[in-house]
XYZ file of C-alpha atoms in Angstrom:
626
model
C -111.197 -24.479 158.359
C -114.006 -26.329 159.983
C -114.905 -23.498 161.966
C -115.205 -20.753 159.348
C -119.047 -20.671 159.260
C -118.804 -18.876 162.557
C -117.122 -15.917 161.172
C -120.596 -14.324 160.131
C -121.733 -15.301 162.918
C -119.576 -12.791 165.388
C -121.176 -9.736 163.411
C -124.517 -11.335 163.008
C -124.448 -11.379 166.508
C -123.049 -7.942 167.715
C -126.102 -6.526 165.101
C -128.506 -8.570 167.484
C -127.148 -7.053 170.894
C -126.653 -3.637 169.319
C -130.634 -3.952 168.190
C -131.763 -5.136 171.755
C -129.492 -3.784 174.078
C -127.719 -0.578 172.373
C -130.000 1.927 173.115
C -129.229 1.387 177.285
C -125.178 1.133 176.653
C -125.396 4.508 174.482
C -122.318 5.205 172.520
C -120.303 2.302 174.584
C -123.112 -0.034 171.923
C -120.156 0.670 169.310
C -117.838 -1.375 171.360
C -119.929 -4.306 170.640
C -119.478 -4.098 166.946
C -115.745 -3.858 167.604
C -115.324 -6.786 169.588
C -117.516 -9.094 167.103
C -115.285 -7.890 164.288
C -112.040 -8.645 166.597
C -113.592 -12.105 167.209
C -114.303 -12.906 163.178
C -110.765 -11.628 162.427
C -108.599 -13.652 165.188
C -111.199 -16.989 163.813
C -110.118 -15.759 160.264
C -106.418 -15.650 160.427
C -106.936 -18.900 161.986
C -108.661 -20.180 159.175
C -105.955 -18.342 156.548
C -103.206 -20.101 158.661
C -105.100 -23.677 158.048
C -105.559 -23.242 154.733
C -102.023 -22.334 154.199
C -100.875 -25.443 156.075
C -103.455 -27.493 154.640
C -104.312 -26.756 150.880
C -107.321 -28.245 149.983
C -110.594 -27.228 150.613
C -112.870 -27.861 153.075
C -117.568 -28.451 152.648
C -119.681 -29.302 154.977
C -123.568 -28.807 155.229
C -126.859 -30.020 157.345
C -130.043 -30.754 155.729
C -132.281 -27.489 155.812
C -135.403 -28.209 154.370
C -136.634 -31.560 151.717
C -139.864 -31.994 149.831
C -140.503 -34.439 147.480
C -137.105 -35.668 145.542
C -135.638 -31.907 146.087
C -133.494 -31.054 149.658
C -131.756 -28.262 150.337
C -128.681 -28.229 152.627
C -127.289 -25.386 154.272
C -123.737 -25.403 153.992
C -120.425 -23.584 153.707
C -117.451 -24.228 151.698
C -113.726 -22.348 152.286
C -110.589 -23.072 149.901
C -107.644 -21.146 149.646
C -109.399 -18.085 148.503
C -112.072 -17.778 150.577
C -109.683 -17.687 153.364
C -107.887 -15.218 151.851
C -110.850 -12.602 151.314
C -112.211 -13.830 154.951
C -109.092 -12.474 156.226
C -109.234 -9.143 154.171
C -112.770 -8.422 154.772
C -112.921 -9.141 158.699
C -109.685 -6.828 158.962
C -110.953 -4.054 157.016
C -114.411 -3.964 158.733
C -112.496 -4.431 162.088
C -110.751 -1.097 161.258
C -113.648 1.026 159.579
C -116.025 -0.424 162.740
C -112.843 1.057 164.966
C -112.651 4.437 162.988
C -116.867 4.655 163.326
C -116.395 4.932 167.165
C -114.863 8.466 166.089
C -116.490 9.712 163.493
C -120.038 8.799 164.216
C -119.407 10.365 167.899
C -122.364 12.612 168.535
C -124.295 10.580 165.319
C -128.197 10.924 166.136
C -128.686 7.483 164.742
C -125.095 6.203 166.034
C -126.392 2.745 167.774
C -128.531 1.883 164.338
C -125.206 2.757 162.221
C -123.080 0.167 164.243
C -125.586 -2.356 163.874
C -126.191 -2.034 160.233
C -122.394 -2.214 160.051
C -122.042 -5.045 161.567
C -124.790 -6.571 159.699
C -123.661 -5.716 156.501
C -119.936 -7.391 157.178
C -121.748 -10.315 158.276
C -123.396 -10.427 154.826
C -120.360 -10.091 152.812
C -118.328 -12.917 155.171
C -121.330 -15.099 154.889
C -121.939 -15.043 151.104
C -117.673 -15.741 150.915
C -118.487 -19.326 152.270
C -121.872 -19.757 151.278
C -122.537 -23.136 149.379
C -125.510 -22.725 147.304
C -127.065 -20.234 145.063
C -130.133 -19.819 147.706
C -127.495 -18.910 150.505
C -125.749 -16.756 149.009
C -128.774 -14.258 148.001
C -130.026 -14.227 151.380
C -126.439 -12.815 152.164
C -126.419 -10.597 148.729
C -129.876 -9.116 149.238
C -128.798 -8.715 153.203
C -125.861 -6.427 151.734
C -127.936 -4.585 149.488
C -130.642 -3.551 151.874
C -127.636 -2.491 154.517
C -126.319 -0.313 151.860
C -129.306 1.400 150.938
C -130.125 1.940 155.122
C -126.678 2.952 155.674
C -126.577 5.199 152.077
C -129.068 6.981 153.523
C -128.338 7.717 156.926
C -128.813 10.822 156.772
C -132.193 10.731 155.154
C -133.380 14.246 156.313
C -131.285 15.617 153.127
C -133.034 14.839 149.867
C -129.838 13.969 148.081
C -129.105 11.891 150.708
C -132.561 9.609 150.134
C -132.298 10.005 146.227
C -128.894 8.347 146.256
C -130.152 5.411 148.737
C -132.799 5.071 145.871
C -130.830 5.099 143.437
C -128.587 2.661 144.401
C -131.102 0.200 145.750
C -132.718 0.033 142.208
C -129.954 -0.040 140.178
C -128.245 -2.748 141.769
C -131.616 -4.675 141.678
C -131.327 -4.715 138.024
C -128.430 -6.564 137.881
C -129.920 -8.586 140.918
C -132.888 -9.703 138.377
C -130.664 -10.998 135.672
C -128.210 -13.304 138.219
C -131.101 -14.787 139.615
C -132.058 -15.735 136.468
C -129.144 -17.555 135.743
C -129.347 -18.750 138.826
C -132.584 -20.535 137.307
C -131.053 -21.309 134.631
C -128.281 -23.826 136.274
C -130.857 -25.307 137.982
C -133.021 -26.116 135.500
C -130.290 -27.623 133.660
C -128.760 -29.406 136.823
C -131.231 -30.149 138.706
C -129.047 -28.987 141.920
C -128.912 -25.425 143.618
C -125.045 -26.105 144.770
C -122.220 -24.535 143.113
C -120.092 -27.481 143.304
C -122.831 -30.255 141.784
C -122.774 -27.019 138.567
C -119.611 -27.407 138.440
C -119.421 -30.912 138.164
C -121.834 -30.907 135.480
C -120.063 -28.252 133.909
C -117.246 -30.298 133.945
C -119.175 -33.653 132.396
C -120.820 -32.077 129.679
C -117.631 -29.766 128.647
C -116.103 -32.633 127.085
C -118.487 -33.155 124.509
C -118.401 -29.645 123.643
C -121.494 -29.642 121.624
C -122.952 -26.337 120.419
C -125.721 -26.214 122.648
C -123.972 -26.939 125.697
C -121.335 -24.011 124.746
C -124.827 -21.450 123.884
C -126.068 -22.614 126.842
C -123.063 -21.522 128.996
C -123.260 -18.626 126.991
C -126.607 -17.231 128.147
C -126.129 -18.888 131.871
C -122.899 -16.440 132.478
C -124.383 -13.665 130.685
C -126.900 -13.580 133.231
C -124.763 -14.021 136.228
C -122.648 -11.242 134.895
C -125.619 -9.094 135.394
C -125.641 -9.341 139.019
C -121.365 -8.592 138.469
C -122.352 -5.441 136.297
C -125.019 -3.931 138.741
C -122.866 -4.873 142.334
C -119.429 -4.052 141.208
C -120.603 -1.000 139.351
C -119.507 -1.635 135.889
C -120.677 0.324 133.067
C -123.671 1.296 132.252
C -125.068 0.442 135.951
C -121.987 2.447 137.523
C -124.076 5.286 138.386
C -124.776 4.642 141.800
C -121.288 3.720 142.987
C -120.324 7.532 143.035
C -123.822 8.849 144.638
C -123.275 6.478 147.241
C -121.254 8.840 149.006
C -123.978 10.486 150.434
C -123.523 8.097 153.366
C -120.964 8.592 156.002
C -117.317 7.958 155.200
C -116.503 4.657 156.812
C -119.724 3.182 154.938
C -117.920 4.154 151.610
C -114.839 2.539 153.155
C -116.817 -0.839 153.806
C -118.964 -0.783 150.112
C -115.507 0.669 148.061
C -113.113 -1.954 150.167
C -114.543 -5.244 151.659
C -118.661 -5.312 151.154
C -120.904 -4.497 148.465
C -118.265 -4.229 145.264
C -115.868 -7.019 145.923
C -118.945 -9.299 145.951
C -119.639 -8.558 142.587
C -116.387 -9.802 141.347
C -116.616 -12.315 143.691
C -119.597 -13.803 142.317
C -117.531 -14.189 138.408
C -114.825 -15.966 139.646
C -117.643 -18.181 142.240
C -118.642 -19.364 138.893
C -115.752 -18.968 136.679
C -116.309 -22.756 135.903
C -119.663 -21.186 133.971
C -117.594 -18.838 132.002
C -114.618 -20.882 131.220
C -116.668 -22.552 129.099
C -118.038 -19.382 127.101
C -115.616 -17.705 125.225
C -118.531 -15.084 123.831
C -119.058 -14.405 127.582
C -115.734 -14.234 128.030
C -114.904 -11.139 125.529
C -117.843 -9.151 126.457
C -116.499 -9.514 130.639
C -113.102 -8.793 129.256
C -114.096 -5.368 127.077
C -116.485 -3.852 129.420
C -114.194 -4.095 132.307
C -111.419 -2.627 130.238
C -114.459 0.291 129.035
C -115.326 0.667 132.535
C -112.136 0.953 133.881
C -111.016 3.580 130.986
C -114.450 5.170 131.609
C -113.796 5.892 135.310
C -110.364 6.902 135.189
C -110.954 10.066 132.631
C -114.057 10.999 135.096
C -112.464 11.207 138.327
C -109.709 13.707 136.535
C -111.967 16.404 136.746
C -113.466 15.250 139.943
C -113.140 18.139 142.712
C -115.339 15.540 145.990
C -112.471 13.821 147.537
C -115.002 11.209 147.883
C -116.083 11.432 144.268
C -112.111 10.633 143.022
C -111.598 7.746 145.491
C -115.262 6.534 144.335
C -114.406 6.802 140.641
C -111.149 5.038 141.096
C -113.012 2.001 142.419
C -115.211 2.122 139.713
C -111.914 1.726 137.232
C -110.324 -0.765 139.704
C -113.018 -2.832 139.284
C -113.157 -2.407 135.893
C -109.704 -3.770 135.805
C -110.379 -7.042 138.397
C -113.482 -7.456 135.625
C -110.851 -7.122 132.929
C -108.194 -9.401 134.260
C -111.213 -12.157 134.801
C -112.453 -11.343 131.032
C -108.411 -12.073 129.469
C -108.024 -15.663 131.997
C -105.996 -13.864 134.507
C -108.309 -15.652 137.274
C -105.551 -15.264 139.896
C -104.644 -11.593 138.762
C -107.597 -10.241 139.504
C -108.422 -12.455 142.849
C -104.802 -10.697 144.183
C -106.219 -7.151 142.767
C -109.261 -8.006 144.803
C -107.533 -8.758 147.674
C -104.965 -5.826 147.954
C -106.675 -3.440 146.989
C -108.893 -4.112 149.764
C -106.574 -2.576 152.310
C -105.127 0.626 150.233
C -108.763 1.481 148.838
C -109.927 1.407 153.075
C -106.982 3.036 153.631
C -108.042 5.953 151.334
C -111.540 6.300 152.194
C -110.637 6.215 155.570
C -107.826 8.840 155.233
C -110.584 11.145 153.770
C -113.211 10.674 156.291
C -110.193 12.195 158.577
C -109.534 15.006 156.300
C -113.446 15.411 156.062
C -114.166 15.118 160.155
C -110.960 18.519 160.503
C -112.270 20.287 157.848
C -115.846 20.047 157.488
C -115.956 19.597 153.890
C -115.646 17.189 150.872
C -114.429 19.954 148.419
C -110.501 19.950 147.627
C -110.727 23.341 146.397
C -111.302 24.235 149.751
C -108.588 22.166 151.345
C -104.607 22.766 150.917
C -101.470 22.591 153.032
C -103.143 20.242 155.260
C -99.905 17.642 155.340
C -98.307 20.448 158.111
C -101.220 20.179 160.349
C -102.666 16.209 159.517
C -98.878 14.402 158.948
C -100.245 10.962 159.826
C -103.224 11.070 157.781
C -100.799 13.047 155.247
C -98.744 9.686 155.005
C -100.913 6.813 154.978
C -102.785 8.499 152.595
C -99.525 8.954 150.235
C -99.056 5.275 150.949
C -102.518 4.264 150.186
C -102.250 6.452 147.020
C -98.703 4.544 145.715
C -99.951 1.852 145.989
C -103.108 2.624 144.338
C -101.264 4.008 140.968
C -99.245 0.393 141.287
C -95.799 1.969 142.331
C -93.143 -0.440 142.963
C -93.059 -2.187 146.249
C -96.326 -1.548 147.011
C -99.126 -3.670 147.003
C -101.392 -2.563 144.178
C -97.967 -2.385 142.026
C -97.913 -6.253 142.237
C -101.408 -7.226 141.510
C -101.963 -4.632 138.898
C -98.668 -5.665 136.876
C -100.401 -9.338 137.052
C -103.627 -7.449 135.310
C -101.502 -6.184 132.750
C -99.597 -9.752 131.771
C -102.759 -11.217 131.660
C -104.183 -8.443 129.252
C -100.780 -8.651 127.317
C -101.016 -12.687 126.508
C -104.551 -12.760 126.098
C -106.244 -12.781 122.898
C -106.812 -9.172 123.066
C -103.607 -7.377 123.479
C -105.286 -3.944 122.742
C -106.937 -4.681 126.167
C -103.019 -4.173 127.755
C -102.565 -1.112 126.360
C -106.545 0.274 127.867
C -104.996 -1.134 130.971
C -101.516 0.797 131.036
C -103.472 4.330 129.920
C -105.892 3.596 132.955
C -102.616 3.208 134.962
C -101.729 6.582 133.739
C -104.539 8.071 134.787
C -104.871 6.529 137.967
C -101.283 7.829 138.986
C -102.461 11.267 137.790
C -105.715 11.985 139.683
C -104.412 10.406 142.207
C -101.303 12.871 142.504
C -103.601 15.605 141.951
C -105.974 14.691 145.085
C -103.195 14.584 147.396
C -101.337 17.560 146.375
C -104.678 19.626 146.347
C -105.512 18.283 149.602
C -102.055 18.127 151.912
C -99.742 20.300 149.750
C -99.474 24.081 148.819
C -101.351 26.606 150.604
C -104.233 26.812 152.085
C -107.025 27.962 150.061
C -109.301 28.365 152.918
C -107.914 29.819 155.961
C -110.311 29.175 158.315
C -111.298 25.540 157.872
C -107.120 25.426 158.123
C -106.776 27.356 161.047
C -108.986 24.248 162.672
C -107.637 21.479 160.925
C -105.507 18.523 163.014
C -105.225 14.739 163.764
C -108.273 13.115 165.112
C -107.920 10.914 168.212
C -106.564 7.294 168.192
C -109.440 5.512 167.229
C -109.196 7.638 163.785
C -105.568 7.460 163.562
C -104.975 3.806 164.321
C -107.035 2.212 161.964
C -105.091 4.420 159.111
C -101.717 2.783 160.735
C -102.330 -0.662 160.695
C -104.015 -0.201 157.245
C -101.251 1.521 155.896
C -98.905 -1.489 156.945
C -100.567 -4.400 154.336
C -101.178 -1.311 151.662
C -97.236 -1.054 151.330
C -96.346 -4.757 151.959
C -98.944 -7.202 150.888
C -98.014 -7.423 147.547
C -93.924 -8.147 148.153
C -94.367 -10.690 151.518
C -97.672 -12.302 149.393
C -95.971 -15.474 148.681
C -94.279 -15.692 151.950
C -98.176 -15.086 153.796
C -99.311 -17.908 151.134
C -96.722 -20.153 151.486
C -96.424 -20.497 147.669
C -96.699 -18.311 144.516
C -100.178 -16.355 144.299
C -101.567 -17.576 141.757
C -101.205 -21.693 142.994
C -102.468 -20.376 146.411
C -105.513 -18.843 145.218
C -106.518 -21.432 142.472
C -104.574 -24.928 143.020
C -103.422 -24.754 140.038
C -106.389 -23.965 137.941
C -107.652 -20.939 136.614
C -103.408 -20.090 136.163
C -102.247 -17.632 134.002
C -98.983 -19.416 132.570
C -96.581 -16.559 131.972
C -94.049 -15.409 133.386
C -93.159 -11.549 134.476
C -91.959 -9.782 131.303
C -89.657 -5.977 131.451
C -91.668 -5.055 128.949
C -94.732 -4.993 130.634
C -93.308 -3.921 134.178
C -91.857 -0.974 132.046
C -94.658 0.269 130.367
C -96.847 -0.011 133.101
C -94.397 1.618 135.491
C -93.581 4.210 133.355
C -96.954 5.320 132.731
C -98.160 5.539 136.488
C -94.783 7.353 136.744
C -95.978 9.890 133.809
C -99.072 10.463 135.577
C -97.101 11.197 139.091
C -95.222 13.456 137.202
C -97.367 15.402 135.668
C -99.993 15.695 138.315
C -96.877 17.275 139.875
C -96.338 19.156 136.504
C -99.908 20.971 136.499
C -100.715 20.856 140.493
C -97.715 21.101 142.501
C -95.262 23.020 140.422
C -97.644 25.036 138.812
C -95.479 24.808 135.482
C -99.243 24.056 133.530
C -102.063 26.106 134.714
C -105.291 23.561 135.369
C -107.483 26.845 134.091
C -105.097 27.066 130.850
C -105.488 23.462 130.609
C -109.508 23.441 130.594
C -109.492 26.093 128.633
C -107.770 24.103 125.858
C -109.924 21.072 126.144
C -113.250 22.705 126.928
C -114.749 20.196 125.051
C -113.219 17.097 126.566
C -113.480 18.675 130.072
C -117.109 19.505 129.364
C -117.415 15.480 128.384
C -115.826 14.874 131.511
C -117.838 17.205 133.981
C -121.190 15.506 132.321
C -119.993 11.892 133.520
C -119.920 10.795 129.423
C -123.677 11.809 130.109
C -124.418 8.559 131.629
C -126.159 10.294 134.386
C -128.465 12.591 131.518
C -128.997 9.537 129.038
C -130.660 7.796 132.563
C -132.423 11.263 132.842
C -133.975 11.155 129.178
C -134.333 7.325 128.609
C -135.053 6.345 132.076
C -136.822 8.810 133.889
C -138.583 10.668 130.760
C -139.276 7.399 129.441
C -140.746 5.502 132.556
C -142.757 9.256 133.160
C -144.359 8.970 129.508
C -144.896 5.354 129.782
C -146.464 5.825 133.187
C -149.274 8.857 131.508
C -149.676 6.497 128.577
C -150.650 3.659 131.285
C -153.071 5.927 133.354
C -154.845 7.448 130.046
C -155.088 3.777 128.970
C -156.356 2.828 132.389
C -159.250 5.943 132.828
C -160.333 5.629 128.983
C -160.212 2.013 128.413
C -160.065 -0.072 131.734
C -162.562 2.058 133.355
C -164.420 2.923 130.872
C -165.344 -0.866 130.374
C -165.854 -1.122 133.976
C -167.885 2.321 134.211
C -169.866 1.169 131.299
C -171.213 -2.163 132.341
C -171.791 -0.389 135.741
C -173.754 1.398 133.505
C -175.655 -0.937 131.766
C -176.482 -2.891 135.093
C -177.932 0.598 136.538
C -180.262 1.318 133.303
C -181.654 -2.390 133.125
C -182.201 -2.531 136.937
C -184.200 1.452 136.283
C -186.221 -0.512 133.682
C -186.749 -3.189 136.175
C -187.732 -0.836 138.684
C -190.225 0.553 137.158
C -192.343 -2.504 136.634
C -191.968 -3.018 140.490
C -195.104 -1.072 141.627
C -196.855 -3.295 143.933
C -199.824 -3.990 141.907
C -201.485 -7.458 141.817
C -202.516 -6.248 138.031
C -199.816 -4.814 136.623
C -197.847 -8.223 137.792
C -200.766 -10.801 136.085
C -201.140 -8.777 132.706
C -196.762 -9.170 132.578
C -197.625 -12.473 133.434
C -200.379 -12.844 130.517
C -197.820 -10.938 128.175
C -194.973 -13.410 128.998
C -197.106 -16.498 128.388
C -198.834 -14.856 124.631
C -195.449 -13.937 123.586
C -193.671 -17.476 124.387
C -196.953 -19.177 122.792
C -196.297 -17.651 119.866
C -192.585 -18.432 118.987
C -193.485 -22.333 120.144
C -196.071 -21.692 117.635
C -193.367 -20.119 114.874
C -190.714 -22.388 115.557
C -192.974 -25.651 114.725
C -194.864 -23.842 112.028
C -198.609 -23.315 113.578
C -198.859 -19.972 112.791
C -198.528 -20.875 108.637
């Protein structure tokens, strides 16, 4: 473990040479990307395999800066989960940076992609073991300007820069509000370091005074900001979706390894914070469960093969944020971790489907599996194990989500989960029947549809391997159950696997195979007979919930008519006070001016006037003139 801070350092590094040198290599620049992202994963798995042999974790940090009583350290700390999602993340970029050598052939801009990729990975592995709150927003902010560069890639198309904006700001809201709480702990500790807040946490918890439980209160309210606006979670999920302007491997690294998991990340950083605030706790645990719910129903009607996948992170997330909300630390740490490989392997599945066709629209696509078989597969795979079908991965970590949901305080929140489930299973089955089944409903983007070369197909192999098995060989890769590997024993949901929830969850993500089957495959239930009998809800559906219009009115109107008030404010008021003693400056100086005329006279009898007229209010003032 002692050398994981040089994990971020591999990709910081190939971003460097790509910067400097890219531009003579040409396309070979990619390769430099590659083999930084090889390096980081081989010193990751070594660090995974240490941890597993050894677990404890490990600190260490050199002074940085000191004045006065206050020093600053810079420093890294791994335990068993960090090595876990150092593992995850290093693979996953490994394979999308591998993927971008094909896709991005031919990219204008394809040397300042790679090294924003390989910047932004760095970001993510660096804020993983950073120490400190101040560490770990260098890293955060590093990962939100990379997203908003590589968002916008293509920044000659207007939607292209509006969605770069878009998510830039919105995530800075939630930014805001975590560094407040940030400021918060460190007013009340004295100490920027995660570990010296948690010890304090830990000292003043057993008094467990009112203040001290308020104060938790507000602290991880505040962090959950910076949760709500990077992991997308209602009502700052708004950008997650747009963000698919950007090329498909970049939606691979934000949906799978970067930008979202860091959100989630940062709750269970400080889950010592929120252990402590059971307010905090309920409002995590509902608005994951609303987000989650929220997203689902959306990408139903979604017809972007991009939009669905996007949407479904947005209600994955939602259910990680649950899971954390209920106590089910470990549950959604797994989620987090597995569905890092089947969400890649998705997005990544799609950008092949997108680079045959030409085109995001899966009313356009169809019949592809005879052509695309490979991409046909992994993406089945992916999907599986994305609706939680037993053995793949995401059917282990998600039945951990619902046990959690089941025992918690909240059991209506089990229920939210197993509908999501539902729904998951049945946009799911409806993407990849619309996209690789049936006919094809354009003939000549099918006519030149097939397989792209290696570096597009192997990347969706070795993806596809830890998307089936990483739930089922888990324990045997941890070397104990999950849930002791990721927390030591803390954090522990204490329950034990129950039918009834393995049923109900099962059965639903089965009902929602089934039926997408029903309605898209079969054809036994029209989709146009079925909008036509919930216009209403499909209409609610189409608008997003009008989260995107209420932003419209509120936000846009709003700031627009604030703005006008501002600028009539500032022309009648501001500059009217500065116009008018301009103004009164210009007329006394005319007055002025016209006593300056040169003449010896003129100047004496002002002189003569000055002196009579001050000789007379002496004289008032001590009563001569009476």
């Amino acid at each position: 473990m002692e050398s994981a801070w040089l994990i971020p350092l591999f990709p910081l590094a190939a971003f460097v040479l790509t910067v400097f040198v890219g531009r003579r290599l040409g396309e070979r620049a990619g390769w430099i990307g590659v083999a930084g992202m090889l390096a980081a994963t081989a010193l990751s798995l070594g660090v995974f395999r240490d941890a597993v042999a050894r677990p404890d974790a490990y600190e260490a940090a050199w002074r940085w800066l000191a004045f006065g009583s206050f020093a600053l350290d810079v420093g890294f700390r791994v335990d068993n989960l960090e090595a876990a999602l150092l593992l995850m993340v290093s693979f996953v970029s490994l394979m999308v940076h591998v993927f971008s050598l094909g896709y991005m052939h031919g990219d204008a801009r394809y040397n300042r992609y790679f090294a924003l990729i390989s910047l932004f990975t760095a970001g993510m592995l660096g804020l993983v073991i950073a120490d400190n709150a101040v560490f770990w927003l260098i890293w955060w902010e590093i990962m939100g300007a990379c997203s908003y560069l590589l968002i916008g890639h293509w920044f000659e198309e207007r939607e292209n820069q509006a969605a770069a904006y878009k998510a830039f700001i919105t995530t800075r809201i939630g930014d805001v509000l975590m560094m407040a709480g940030f400021w918060y702990m460190f007013q009340l500790t004295g100490s920027l370091r995660f570990a010296d807040w948690q010890a304090w946490v830990e000292q003043q918890a057993g008094a467990g005074t009112p203040d001290f439980t308020r104060a938790m209160t507000v602290a991880a309210l505040l962090i959950f900001g910076g949760a709500v606006g990077k992991s997308a979670q209602a009502p700052l999920h708004v950008w997650l979706p747009d963000a698919m302007a950007g090329p498909t491997p970049v939606s691979a690294l934000i949906h799978a390894a970067t930008m979202v998991a860091a959100g989630v990340f940062l709750i269970a950083r400080t889950y010592f914070i929120f252990a402590e605030a059971p307010t905090a706790l309920a409002v995590v645990a509902f608005l994951g469960a609303f987000t989650a719910f929220l997203a689902a129903t959306i990408a139903v009607v979604q017809t972007d093969i991009k939009k669905v996948l996007a949407y479904s992170t947005v209600s994955q997330l939602g259910y990680m944020v649950m899971a954390l909300g209920v106590g089910g630390y470990s549950a959604a740490m797994f989620h987090l971790w597995t569905h890092g490989f089947f969400k890649a392997l998705l997005f990544l599945g799609s950008g092949a489907v997108i680079h045959a066709v030409h085109t995001q629209d899966m009313r356009e696509m169809g019949g592809l599996g005879r052509k695309m078989r490979l991409t046909a597969l992994t993406f089945i795979v992916g999907t599986l194990a994305l609706a939680g079908i037993w053995p793949f991965s995401g059917f282990y970590s998600k039945d951990e989500i619902l046990l959690a949901a089941y025992h918690s305080r909240y059991p209506v929140l089990f229920w939210v989960g197993a509908v999501t489930a539902g729904l998951t299973a049945f946009y799911m089955t409806r993407a990849v029947v619309l996209t690789f089944f049936g006919r094809p409903r354009d003939e000549q983007r099918f006519a030149h549809a097939h397989e792209g070369g290696p570096e597009l197909r192997w990347p969706l192999v070795l993806l596809a391997i830890p998307a089936f098995a990483a739930g089922f060989l888990a324990p045997a890769l941890f070397g104990a159950p999950v849930h002791e590997f990721i927390t030591f024993g803390e954090h522990q949901a204490a329950h034990e696997p129950e039918s009834l929830v393995v049923l109900t969850g099962t059965l639903f993500a089965v009902a929602g195979i089934l039926l997408g089957i029903v309605v898209y495959g079969l054809g036994w239930i029209s989709p146009a007979t079925l909008r036509s009998a919930l216009a209403t809800p499909y209409f609610v559906l189409q608008e997003k919930w009008f989260f995107d219009r209420a932003y419209e009115v509120v936000v846009l109107a709003g700031s627009s008519w604030v703005a006008r008030l501002a600028a009539g404010f500032d022309r009648l008021v501001i500059d009217g006070i500065v116009n008018g003693v301009a103004g009164l400056v210009a007329g006394v100086g005319e007055v002025v001016r016209r006593w300056s005329t040169g003449l010896v006279q003129g100047y004496m009898l002002t002189l003569f006037a000055g002196v009579v007229l001050l000789a007379l209010l002496i004289l008032q003032r001590t009563g001569g003139l009476w």
